[in-house]
Amino acid sequence: MNGADTAFVLISASLVMLMTPGLAFFYGGMVRVKSALNMLMMSFVSLGVVTVLWVLYGYSLAFGPDTGGVIGNLDFVGLKGISVDTLTGKDGIPVFAFVLFQMMFAILTPALMSGALADRVKFSAWTLFIALWVTIVYFPVAHWVWAEGGWLYELEVIDFAGGTAVHINAGIGALAAVLVVGKRAGFKKDPMRPHSLPLVVLGAALLWFGWFGFNAGSALAADGTAATMAVNTQVATGAAVLGWLVYERIRHGAFTTLGAASGAVAGLVAITPSGAAVNAMGALLIGVVAGAVCSWAVSLKYKLGYDDSLDVVGVHLVGGVIGTLLVGFLAIDGVGGFTQFGKQAVGAFSVMAFSFVVSWLLARFVQATIGFRADEDDETAGLDQAYHAETAYDFSAVGGVSASRSHSGDGVPAAQAPLSRKVDA
């Protein structure tokens, strides 16, 4: 066993775990007060649901011995057959360390989808949906991409840390679910401003911090590849912030805080599949392109009429596609070129097709059985009280205006309502 590599992977797993609460803050600050806690819980519950499923059968389906290139077998159900002495990786790390690290990826991926469905789904239905989704969508796709014998792995598609399996998968799955659930009441009519930009920035900062574990940790060793991935993660993210802000200033006339935070996430998403295969200049280019293109892409929901509440499609799907495809041309050491680009396209679009169809069917199943959409009265009043019997802020305790009596329509006194991202409706 290599002690240094083992410590590195365990620390990286802890950083990735922090990303899910970070995502909860990022999304939670972007919604209205009346459903802020519900948004936090939609991410947080994934820590419970997916952890249990991963131990029971998820790890085995994702990383068990291959069956036909599409799924693992059930040899590791309940993590049987794995002991403290069972090693994996280039230099020998405990399989349990790898199990924990990949568990955090499985937890984060369905949580990413929650932002698209903010403000309008039943909490019980969401919990059922993510349990079904990770089982039928995520576990197989993770096997395709990262497990020996998986068909995309054998095709040599470059996805170092999750452009296809995580971001494209979650982004297109979110779009499918949105098309089943429908638009929020008041979409394109009522103000739906983020209630706390400081929470958004906090969440983005935690995501950025945790992403070093997400990306560099995927090397599974404290080596030069991990260091390269860490540097490129920082470079691409910084460039994406600038790309988003410049586009936003030219197109909408302002450098917004929400734009800066969203640009950072777009850069993190885009460098995830490609960072170990490109140099620093390639990472810079990927970041700038992702920031500008994702800033443009978030406005498409108004033109195309789908209600992706917190821009999961515009950031994670589009950013994931950008990073996955650009590495086909930007990969160094003689890897890049049209042949590799073709492989990258096969990886990106096969995952999109599979995830969209199955996610749509799963959402339809949930809708037909227990109902996916929240009751109209609960949606109007806010999901925090309806499903959690709590509120994020008690304004009355400090002599403020109660959420139900505010004038902004967002559960915040009108004078305190923050600016929203400027987009063309």
Coordinates of C-alpha atoms in Angstrom, one line a residue:
M1 CA 0.0 0.0 0.0
N2 CA 1.2 3.5 -0.9
G3 CA 0.5 5.6 2.2
A4 CA 1.0 9.0 0.4
D5 CA -1.4 8.1 -2.4
T6 CA -3.9 6.7 0.0
A7 CA -3.9 9.8 2.1
F8 CA -4.3 12.0 -1.0
V9 CA -7.3 10.0 -2.2
L10 CA -9.0 10.1 1.2
I11 CA -8.5 13.9 1.5
S12 CA -9.8 14.3 -2.1
A13 CA -12.9 12.3 -1.2
S14 CA -13.5 14.6 1.7
L15 CA -13.2 17.6 -0.6
V16 CA -15.7 16.1 -3.0
M17 CA -18.1 15.4 -0.2
L18 CA -17.9 19.1 0.7
M19 CA -19.1 19.9 -2.8
T20 CA -22.6 18.7 -2.2
P21 CA -23.3 21.1 0.7
G22 CA -21.5 23.7 -1.4
L23 CA -23.9 23.0 -4.2
A24 CA -26.8 23.3 -1.7
F25 CA -25.6 26.8 -0.8
F26 CA -25.1 27.8 -4.4
Y27 CA -28.6 26.7 -5.4
G28 CA -30.2 27.7 -2.1
G29 CA -29.1 31.3 -2.5
M30 CA -30.5 31.5 -6.0
V31 CA -34.1 30.6 -5.1
R32 CA -36.7 32.6 -3.4
V33 CA -36.9 32.7 0.4
K34 CA -40.1 30.6 0.6
S35 CA -38.3 27.5 -0.8
A36 CA -34.7 28.1 0.3
L37 CA -34.7 25.2 2.8
N38 CA -36.3 22.8 0.3
M39 CA -33.5 23.7 -2.2
L40 CA -30.9 22.9 0.5
M41 CA -32.6 19.6 1.3
M42 CA -32.8 18.5 -2.4
S43 CA -29.0 18.4 -2.4
F44 CA -28.5 17.2 1.1
V45 CA -30.8 14.2 0.9
S46 CA -28.6 12.8 -1.9
L47 CA -25.9 12.3 0.8
G48 CA -28.3 9.8 2.5
V49 CA -29.9 8.1 -0.4
V50 CA -26.9 7.5 -2.7
T51 CA -24.6 6.5 0.2
V52 CA -26.9 3.6 1.1
L53 CA -27.5 2.6 -2.5
W54 CA -23.7 2.8 -3.3
V55 CA -22.9 0.3 -0.6
L56 CA -25.8 -2.0 -1.3
Y57 CA -25.2 -2.4 -5.1
G58 CA -24.1 0.9 -6.7
Y59 CA -20.3 0.3 -6.5
S60 CA -20.7 -3.2 -7.8
L61 CA -22.8 -2.1 -10.8
A62 CA -20.4 0.7 -11.6
F63 CA -17.1 -0.9 -11.0
G64 CA -17.7 -4.6 -10.7
P65 CA -16.4 -7.0 -13.3
D66 CA -17.8 -6.0 -16.7
T67 CA -20.9 -7.5 -18.3
G68 CA -21.2 -6.8 -22.0
G69 CA -19.5 -3.4 -21.8
V70 CA -22.6 -1.7 -20.2
I71 CA -22.7 -2.7 -16.5
G72 CA -20.8 -4.3 -13.7
N73 CA -21.9 -7.5 -12.2
L74 CA -23.0 -8.1 -8.6
D75 CA -19.8 -9.5 -7.2
F76 CA -19.4 -6.6 -4.8
V77 CA -23.0 -6.3 -3.5
G78 CA -22.8 -5.0 0.1
L79 CA -19.0 -4.5 -0.6
K80 CA -18.5 -8.2 0.0
G81 CA -15.1 -9.6 -1.1
I82 CA -13.3 -6.3 -0.3
S83 CA -11.0 -6.3 2.7
V84 CA -8.6 -3.8 4.2
D85 CA -5.8 -5.5 2.3
T86 CA -7.5 -5.3 -1.1
L87 CA -5.6 -2.7 -3.3
T88 CA -6.2 -0.9 -6.6
G89 CA -4.6 1.9 -8.5
K90 CA -1.2 2.5 -10.1
D91 CA 0.8 2.4 -6.9
G92 CA -1.6 0.5 -4.6
I93 CA -4.3 2.3 -2.6
P94 CA -7.0 0.4 -0.6
V95 CA -10.1 -0.4 -2.6
F96 CA -12.1 1.1 0.2
A97 CA -10.5 4.5 -0.5
F98 CA -11.5 4.2 -4.1
V99 CA -15.0 3.2 -3.0
L100 CA -15.3 6.3 -0.9
F101 CA -14.0 8.6 -3.5
Q102 CA -16.3 7.4 -6.2
M103 CA -19.2 7.4 -3.8
M104 CA -18.9 11.2 -3.5
F105 CA -19.2 11.5 -7.3
A106 CA -22.3 9.4 -7.3
I107 CA -23.8 11.6 -4.5
L108 CA -23.1 14.9 -6.3
T109 CA -24.3 14.0 -9.7
P110 CA -28.1 13.7 -9.0
A111 CA -27.8 16.7 -6.7
L112 CA -26.7 18.8 -9.7
M113 CA -30.1 18.1 -11.3
S114 CA -32.0 19.6 -8.4
G115 CA -31.5 23.2 -9.5
A116 CA -33.4 22.7 -12.7
L117 CA -36.5 21.6 -10.7
A118 CA -36.4 24.2 -8.0
D119 CA -39.6 25.5 -6.4
R120 CA -42.0 23.0 -7.8
V121 CA -41.5 19.3 -7.0
K122 CA -42.6 17.1 -4.1
F123 CA -39.7 16.3 -1.8
S124 CA -40.8 12.6 -1.5
A125 CA -41.0 12.4 -5.3
W126 CA -37.6 13.9 -5.7
T127 CA -36.1 11.4 -3.3
L128 CA -37.6 8.5 -5.2
F129 CA -36.5 10.0 -8.5
I130 CA -32.8 10.3 -7.5
A131 CA -32.8 6.7 -6.1
L132 CA -34.2 5.4 -9.4
W133 CA -31.9 7.7 -11.5
V134 CA -28.6 6.8 -9.9
T135 CA -29.5 3.1 -10.2
I136 CA -30.7 3.1 -13.8
V137 CA -28.7 6.0 -15.3
Y138 CA -25.7 7.0 -13.3
F139 CA -24.3 3.6 -12.3
P140 CA -24.3 2.2 -15.9
V141 CA -22.9 5.4 -17.4
A142 CA -20.1 5.5 -14.8
H143 CA -19.3 1.9 -15.8
W144 CA -19.2 2.8 -19.5
V145 CA -16.7 5.6 -18.9
W146 CA -14.4 4.6 -16.1
A147 CA -14.5 0.8 -15.6
E148 CA -12.3 -1.6 -17.5
G149 CA -14.5 -3.2 -20.1
G150 CA -16.9 -0.3 -20.3
W151 CA -17.6 0.4 -23.9
L152 CA -16.6 4.1 -23.8
Y153 CA -13.5 3.2 -21.7
E154 CA -12.5 0.7 -24.3
L155 CA -13.1 3.3 -27.1
E156 CA -10.6 5.5 -25.3
V157 CA -12.9 8.4 -24.7
I158 CA -11.1 11.0 -22.6
D159 CA -13.1 11.8 -19.5
F160 CA -10.7 12.2 -16.6
A161 CA -13.1 13.3 -13.9
G162 CA -16.7 13.3 -15.2
G163 CA -17.6 15.5 -18.2
T164 CA -19.8 12.8 -19.6
A165 CA -20.7 10.6 -16.6
V166 CA -21.4 13.6 -14.3
H167 CA -22.1 16.9 -16.0
I168 CA -23.6 15.9 -19.4
N169 CA -25.4 13.1 -17.7
A170 CA -26.9 15.3 -15.0
G171 CA -27.6 18.2 -17.4
I172 CA -29.5 16.3 -20.0
G173 CA -31.3 14.3 -17.3
A174 CA -32.4 17.5 -15.7
L175 CA -33.8 18.8 -19.0
A176 CA -35.8 15.6 -19.4
A177 CA -37.3 15.9 -15.9
V178 CA -38.1 19.6 -16.5
L179 CA -40.0 18.7 -19.7
V180 CA -42.1 16.2 -17.6
V181 CA -42.7 18.4 -14.6
G182 CA -43.4 21.6 -16.5
K183 CA -42.8 25.3 -15.7
R184 CA -43.0 27.1 -12.4
A185 CA -46.1 29.0 -11.8
G186 CA -45.4 32.6 -13.0
F187 CA -42.5 31.6 -15.2
K188 CA -41.5 34.7 -17.3
K189 CA -44.2 36.7 -15.5
D190 CA -43.3 36.9 -11.8
P191 CA -40.0 38.1 -10.4
M192 CA -37.9 35.1 -9.4
R193 CA -34.8 36.7 -8.0
P194 CA -32.1 35.0 -6.0
H195 CA -32.8 35.8 -2.3
S196 CA -29.1 35.7 -1.2
L197 CA -26.2 36.4 -3.5
P198 CA -23.7 36.0 -0.5
L199 CA -24.9 32.4 -0.2
V200 CA -24.5 31.9 -3.9
V201 CA -20.9 33.1 -3.7
L202 CA -20.2 31.0 -0.7
G203 CA -21.5 28.0 -2.5
A204 CA -19.5 28.7 -5.6
A205 CA -16.3 29.1 -3.4
L206 CA -17.0 25.8 -1.7
L207 CA -17.5 24.1 -5.1
W208 CA -14.3 25.7 -6.4
F209 CA -12.4 24.5 -3.3
G210 CA -13.8 21.0 -3.4
W211 CA -13.2 20.7 -7.2
F212 CA -9.5 20.3 -6.6
G213 CA -10.3 17.0 -4.9
F214 CA -12.8 16.2 -7.7
N215 CA -10.4 16.7 -10.5
A216 CA -6.9 16.2 -9.1
G217 CA -8.1 13.3 -6.9
S218 CA -9.2 11.4 -10.0
A219 CA -5.5 10.7 -10.6
L220 CA -5.7 8.4 -7.6
A221 CA -2.1 9.2 -6.9
A222 CA -0.2 12.2 -5.6
D223 CA 1.8 12.6 -8.8
G224 CA 2.4 14.9 -11.7
T225 CA -0.9 14.1 -13.3
A226 CA -2.7 15.3 -10.2
A227 CA -0.6 18.4 -10.1
T228 CA -1.3 19.2 -13.8
M229 CA -5.0 18.7 -13.2
A230 CA -5.0 21.0 -10.2
V231 CA -3.2 23.8 -12.1
N232 CA -5.5 23.5 -15.1
T233 CA -8.6 23.5 -12.8
Q234 CA -7.5 26.9 -11.4
V235 CA -6.6 28.3 -14.8
A236 CA -9.8 27.3 -16.6
T237 CA -12.0 28.5 -13.8
G238 CA -10.4 31.9 -13.6
A239 CA -10.6 32.3 -17.4
A240 CA -14.3 31.2 -17.3
V241 CA -15.1 33.9 -14.7
L242 CA -13.6 36.5 -17.1
G243 CA -15.3 35.0 -20.2
W244 CA -18.7 35.1 -18.5
L245 CA -18.3 38.6 -17.2
V246 CA -17.1 40.1 -20.5
Y247 CA -20.0 38.5 -22.4
E248 CA -22.4 39.6 -19.7
R249 CA -21.1 43.2 -19.9
I250 CA -21.3 43.4 -23.6
R251 CA -24.7 41.7 -23.9
H252 CA -26.5 43.0 -20.8
G253 CA -24.5 46.0 -19.5
A254 CA -23.3 44.8 -16.1
F255 CA -20.7 42.6 -14.4
T256 CA -23.0 40.7 -12.0
T257 CA -22.0 38.7 -8.9
L258 CA -24.3 35.9 -10.0
G259 CA -22.5 35.9 -13.3
A260 CA -19.1 35.6 -11.7
A261 CA -20.2 32.7 -9.6
S262 CA -21.9 31.0 -12.5
G263 CA -18.9 31.5 -14.7
A264 CA -16.7 29.8 -12.1
V265 CA -18.9 26.8 -12.1
A266 CA -19.0 26.7 -15.9
G267 CA -15.2 26.7 -16.0
L268 CA -15.0 23.9 -13.4
V269 CA -17.4 21.8 -15.4
A270 CA -15.6 22.3 -18.7
I271 CA -12.1 21.4 -17.4
T272 CA -13.3 18.3 -15.6
P273 CA -13.0 15.9 -18.5
S274 CA -10.0 17.5 -20.2
G275 CA -7.7 18.9 -17.6
A276 CA -5.2 16.1 -17.4
A277 CA -4.9 16.0 -21.2
V278 CA -4.2 19.6 -22.0
N279 CA -1.6 22.2 -21.1
A280 CA -2.2 25.4 -19.3
M281 CA -2.9 27.4 -22.5
G282 CA -5.4 24.8 -23.5
A283 CA -7.1 25.0 -20.1
L284 CA -7.2 28.8 -20.5
L285 CA -8.9 28.5 -23.9
I286 CA -11.4 25.9 -22.6
G287 CA -12.3 28.2 -19.7
V288 CA -12.8 31.3 -21.8
V289 CA -15.0 29.5 -24.3
A290 CA -17.0 27.8 -21.5
G291 CA -17.6 31.1 -19.7
A292 CA -18.8 33.0 -22.7
V293 CA -20.9 30.2 -24.3
C294 CA -22.5 29.1 -21.1
S295 CA -23.4 32.8 -20.4
W296 CA -25.2 32.8 -23.7
A297 CA -26.7 29.4 -23.2
V298 CA -28.6 30.2 -20.0
S299 CA -30.9 32.6 -21.9
L300 CA -32.1 29.8 -24.2
K301 CA -34.7 28.6 -21.8
Y302 CA -36.6 31.8 -22.4
K303 CA -36.4 31.5 -26.1
L304 CA -37.1 27.7 -26.2
G305 CA -39.7 27.8 -23.4
Y306 CA -38.3 25.2 -20.9
D307 CA -38.1 26.2 -17.3
D308 CA -34.6 25.2 -16.1
S309 CA -34.9 27.1 -12.8
L310 CA -31.2 27.6 -11.9
D311 CA -29.5 27.0 -15.3
V312 CA -28.4 23.4 -14.9
V313 CA -28.7 22.8 -18.6
G314 CA -26.9 26.0 -19.6
V315 CA -24.0 25.4 -17.3
H316 CA -23.6 21.7 -16.7
L317 CA -24.8 20.2 -20.0
V318 CA -23.3 22.9 -22.2
G319 CA -20.1 23.2 -20.2
G320 CA -19.7 19.4 -20.1
V321 CA -20.1 19.2 -23.9
I322 CA -17.6 22.0 -24.4
G323 CA -14.9 20.4 -22.3
T324 CA -15.5 16.9 -23.7
L325 CA -15.3 18.0 -27.3
L326 CA -12.5 20.5 -27.1
V327 CA -10.1 18.0 -25.6
G328 CA -10.4 16.2 -28.9
F329 CA -8.4 19.0 -30.5
L330 CA -6.4 20.4 -27.5
A331 CA -5.1 17.2 -26.0
I332 CA -1.2 17.1 -26.0
D333 CA 1.3 14.4 -26.5
G334 CA 0.0 13.5 -30.0
V335 CA -3.5 12.4 -28.7
G336 CA -5.6 15.3 -30.1
G337 CA -7.0 15.3 -33.6
F338 CA -10.0 14.5 -35.6
T339 CA -10.0 10.8 -34.6
Q340 CA -10.0 11.7 -30.9
F341 CA -12.6 14.4 -31.5
G342 CA -14.8 11.7 -33.1
K343 CA -14.4 9.5 -30.1
Q344 CA -15.3 12.4 -27.8
A345 CA -18.4 13.2 -29.8
V346 CA -19.5 9.5 -29.6
G347 CA -19.0 9.7 -25.8
A348 CA -20.9 12.9 -25.3
F349 CA -23.8 12.2 -27.5
S350 CA -24.3 8.6 -26.6
V351 CA -24.6 9.6 -22.9
M352 CA -26.9 12.4 -23.9
A353 CA -29.2 10.1 -25.8
F354 CA -29.3 7.4 -23.1
S355 CA -29.7 9.7 -20.2
F356 CA -32.4 11.9 -21.8
V357 CA -34.6 9.0 -22.8
V358 CA -34.3 7.0 -19.5
S359 CA -34.5 10.2 -17.3
W360 CA -37.7 11.2 -19.1
L361 CA -39.2 7.7 -18.6
L362 CA -38.3 7.8 -14.9
A363 CA -39.8 11.2 -14.4
R364 CA -43.0 10.0 -16.1
F365 CA -43.1 7.0 -13.9
V366 CA -42.8 9.1 -10.7
Q367 CA -45.4 11.5 -12.0
A368 CA -47.8 8.7 -12.8
T369 CA -47.3 6.9 -9.5
I370 CA -46.9 9.3 -6.6
G371 CA -47.0 12.6 -8.5
F372 CA -43.8 14.6 -9.2
R373 CA -45.2 18.1 -9.2
A374 CA -46.0 19.9 -5.9
D375 CA -49.6 20.9 -5.2
E376 CA -50.4 24.4 -6.6
D377 CA -51.1 25.8 -3.2
D378 CA -47.8 24.5 -1.8
E379 CA -45.9 25.9 -4.7
T380 CA -47.5 29.3 -4.3
A381 CA -47.0 29.4 -0.5
G382 CA -43.5 27.9 -0.6
L383 CA -42.2 24.4 -0.2
D384 CA -40.3 25.0 3.1
Q385 CA -43.4 24.9 5.3
A386 CA -45.2 22.3 3.1
Y387 CA -42.5 19.7 3.2
H388 CA -40.2 20.6 6.1
A389 CA -42.3 22.6 8.6
E390 CA -39.6 25.2 8.8
T391 CA -38.5 28.5 7.3
A392 CA -35.0 29.7 6.4
Y393 CA -35.4 33.1 8.0
D394 CA -37.6 34.3 10.9
F395 CA -38.1 37.9 10.0
S396 CA -40.7 38.4 12.7
A397 CA -38.2 37.5 15.4
V398 CA -36.1 40.7 14.5
G399 CA -39.1 42.9 13.9
G400 CA -39.0 42.5 10.1
V401 CA -41.7 42.0 7.6
S402 CA -43.0 38.4 7.5
A403 CA -42.4 36.4 4.3
S404 CA -46.1 36.1 3.6
R405 CA -46.6 39.9 3.8
S406 CA -43.6 41.0 1.7
H407 CA -44.1 43.1 -1.4
S408 CA -41.6 41.5 -3.8
G409 CA -43.5 38.3 -4.4
D410 CA -40.3 36.5 -3.5
G411 CA -40.7 36.2 0.3
V412 CA -38.4 39.1 0.8
P413 CA -39.3 42.7 1.6
A414 CA -39.3 44.5 -1.8
A415 CA -36.6 47.0 -0.8
Q416 CA -34.3 44.0 0.0
A417 CA -34.9 42.0 -3.1
P418 CA -31.6 41.5 -5.0
L419 CA -31.0 41.8 -8.7
S420 CA -31.4 38.8 -10.9
R421 CA -29.3 37.7 -13.8
K422 CA -30.2 39.9 -16.7
V423 CA -31.4 37.8 -19.6
D424 CA -33.7 38.3 -22.6
A425 CA -37.1 37.0 -21.9

